[in-house]
XYZ file of C-alpha atoms in Angstrom:
209
model
C 2.205 -76.519 14.500
C 0.901 -75.447 11.083
C 1.631 -71.868 10.011
C -1.199 -69.446 9.374
C -1.185 -67.894 5.934
C -2.739 -64.439 5.696
C -3.827 -63.444 2.202
C -3.397 -59.949 0.784
C -7.174 -59.509 0.860
C -7.350 -60.394 4.552
C -4.398 -58.131 5.331
C -5.998 -55.214 3.472
C -9.322 -55.832 5.188
C -7.646 -55.878 8.605
C -5.758 -52.674 7.833
C -8.961 -50.985 6.697
C -10.738 -51.999 9.890
C -7.864 -50.664 12.008
C -7.861 -47.371 10.094
C -11.623 -47.009 10.447
C -11.274 -47.498 14.194
C -8.489 -44.920 14.302
C -10.578 -42.398 12.336
C -13.515 -42.877 14.701
C -11.297 -42.362 17.757
C -9.648 -39.298 16.200
C -13.073 -37.858 15.389
C -14.103 -38.274 19.020
C -10.798 -36.728 20.113
C -11.415 -33.789 17.789
C -14.846 -33.307 19.358
C -13.371 -33.457 22.875
C -10.707 -30.877 21.998
C -13.303 -28.531 20.502
C -15.502 -28.802 23.585
C -12.516 -28.438 25.924
C -11.402 -25.197 24.292
C -14.947 -23.942 23.687
C -14.636 -20.146 23.666
C -18.198 -18.921 23.411
C -18.919 -15.295 22.448
C -16.013 -12.849 22.412
C -18.069 -9.692 21.853
C -16.632 -8.801 18.455
C -17.794 -9.877 14.989
C -19.713 -12.758 16.511
C -22.066 -10.303 18.213
C -22.706 -8.561 14.896
C -23.499 -11.892 13.249
C -25.843 -12.810 16.088
C -27.755 -9.520 15.910
C -28.038 -9.837 12.119
C -29.360 -13.393 12.500
C -31.921 -12.159 15.003
C -33.161 -9.559 12.534
C -33.541 -12.216 9.835
C -35.294 -14.718 12.097
C -37.622 -12.221 13.735
C -38.356 -10.171 10.628
C -36.443 -7.080 11.653
C -35.237 -4.357 9.315
C -31.594 -4.471 8.235
C -30.675 -0.854 7.612
C -26.933 -1.286 7.063
C -25.245 -3.739 4.717
C -21.809 -4.717 5.926
C -19.696 -7.865 6.229
C -21.946 -9.186 9.018
C -25.290 -8.793 7.294
C -24.037 -9.930 3.877
C -22.881 -13.403 4.975
C -26.265 -15.018 4.533
C -25.147 -18.672 4.531
C -23.378 -18.181 7.855
C -26.362 -16.389 9.354
C -28.762 -19.129 8.282
C -26.588 -22.135 9.125
C -25.029 -20.989 12.397
C -26.684 -17.729 13.406
C -30.343 -18.673 12.928
C -30.337 -21.615 15.404
C -28.763 -19.314 17.996
C -31.333 -16.577 17.321
C -34.199 -19.060 17.577
C -32.819 -20.439 20.841
C -32.136 -16.965 22.183
C -28.510 -17.706 23.048
C -25.336 -16.958 21.141
C -23.732 -20.002 22.809
C -25.909 -22.189 20.565
C -24.013 -20.806 17.569
C -20.809 -22.146 19.101
C -22.368 -25.584 19.513
C -23.518 -25.568 15.873
C -20.052 -24.497 14.760
C -18.491 -27.355 16.727
C -20.785 -29.759 14.860
C -19.819 -28.159 11.534
C -16.128 -28.526 12.388
C -16.480 -32.206 13.316
C -18.540 -32.904 10.179
C -15.768 -31.323 8.106
C -13.237 -33.655 9.733
C -15.431 -36.703 9.045
C -16.118 -35.789 5.410
C -12.451 -35.083 4.651
C -11.270 -38.270 6.387
C -13.821 -40.484 4.632
C -13.005 -38.933 1.252
C -9.279 -39.525 1.742
C -9.968 -43.059 3.016
C -12.037 -43.994 -0.030
C -10.136 -42.196 -2.777
C -6.510 -42.431 -1.620
C -6.338 -45.184 0.955
C -7.044 -46.090 4.587
C -3.797 -44.603 5.874
C -4.512 -41.325 4.088
C -7.840 -41.167 5.903
C -6.050 -41.535 9.227
C -3.521 -38.821 8.325
C -6.309 -36.400 7.420
C -8.165 -37.253 10.631
C -5.014 -36.533 12.683
C -4.395 -33.190 10.971
C -7.973 -31.970 11.379
C -8.440 -33.303 14.911
C -5.510 -31.132 16.055
C -6.159 -28.180 13.719
C -5.628 -25.212 16.023
C -7.642 -22.714 13.994
C -10.579 -25.089 13.644
C -10.522 -25.762 17.386
C -10.254 -22.067 18.268
C -13.011 -20.846 15.935
C -15.382 -23.777 16.415
C -16.744 -22.436 19.691
C -17.606 -19.015 18.274
C -20.021 -17.591 15.730
C -17.344 -17.207 13.074
C -17.414 -18.095 9.344
C -14.159 -20.019 9.033
C -15.393 -23.538 9.797
C -18.515 -23.348 7.590
C -16.310 -21.896 4.830
C -13.981 -24.888 5.129
C -16.905 -27.316 4.928
C -18.483 -25.706 1.848
C -15.100 -25.444 0.106
C -14.403 -29.101 0.819
C -17.814 -30.164 -0.492
C -17.286 -28.141 -3.673
C -13.953 -29.846 -4.310
C -15.336 -33.330 -3.652
C -18.308 -32.763 -5.963
C -16.063 -31.544 -8.781
C -13.843 -34.572 -8.234
C -16.821 -36.920 -8.589
C -18.034 -35.060 -11.674
C -14.759 -35.815 -13.450
C -15.277 -38.908 -15.571
C -18.846 -39.503 -14.402
C -21.707 -40.279 -16.750
C -23.529 -37.238 -18.081
C -26.482 -37.163 -15.675
C -24.359 -37.752 -12.569
C -21.774 -35.240 -13.731
C -24.381 -32.537 -14.305
C -25.860 -33.094 -10.846
C -22.375 -32.919 -9.312
C -21.629 -29.716 -11.250
C -24.868 -28.166 -10.011
C -24.268 -29.130 -6.385
C -20.647 -27.957 -6.615
C -21.935 -24.578 -7.779
C -24.336 -24.448 -4.825
C -21.493 -25.320 -2.447
C -19.256 -22.647 -4.003
C -22.037 -20.074 -3.706
C -22.568 -21.053 -0.078
C -18.827 -20.704 0.551
C -18.833 -17.176 -0.888
C -21.982 -16.321 1.054
C -20.246 -17.510 4.216
C -17.098 -15.441 3.790
C -15.815 -13.219 1.000
C -12.654 -15.273 0.536
C -14.882 -17.982 -0.927
C -14.527 -16.071 -4.202
C -11.064 -17.648 -4.479
C -12.810 -20.863 -5.506
C -13.271 -19.269 -8.919
C -9.573 -19.633 -9.746
C -9.297 -23.453 -9.501
C -12.828 -23.788 -10.920
C -11.873 -21.829 -14.067
C -8.624 -23.777 -14.448
C -10.523 -27.053 -14.052
C -13.183 -25.965 -16.574
C -10.524 -25.058 -19.153
C -8.842 -28.417 -18.614
C -12.157 -30.221 -19.068
C -13.401 -28.382 -22.153
C -11.979 -30.940 -24.586
C -13.227 -33.900 -22.560
C -16.904 -34.545 -23.383
C -19.139 -36.095 -20.751
C -19.903 -39.788 -21.138
C -23.469 -40.779 -21.921
């Protein structure tokens, strides 16, 4: 019986397909875990966020500026849908979606830029991320902060070595993502440190036309 020769291209293609299937299954598992441990409102900061979102949506007057009212990106992305629906539980559903999207974006980025197996590793880590699972069912800023931080890093990565127009667009969008991260939670300001280091490293590397 003749032997079957499998080329490197076929082997790589088969491995990629297997890894894609694994990432899809892990994404679904991550969603199931987040829905299984869905917390809903806990009556703490999430209530403050919800009330602040209601004031924004319904045109109320915000008389006090504190950590709840100042996190505009969080209030618009997660709080506003809940205020429009009239239920704080909707904010938890939106946050679950944000958490799963973060897992997908990180896994796809690792898959494309590092390799198929790296994508699977990232998908495993984020599917079982305890903090992401715990906070995804509540109106809390941690999952949106993770998503905006991730997007900022990916955009800066794509800007490196890109042609001038694409690089400038990536820089602009990275700045928007960084601003959204800071507007979601104050710790987003920490993005300035790697951004400054990266800018200093890039200053002697002109953009390609």
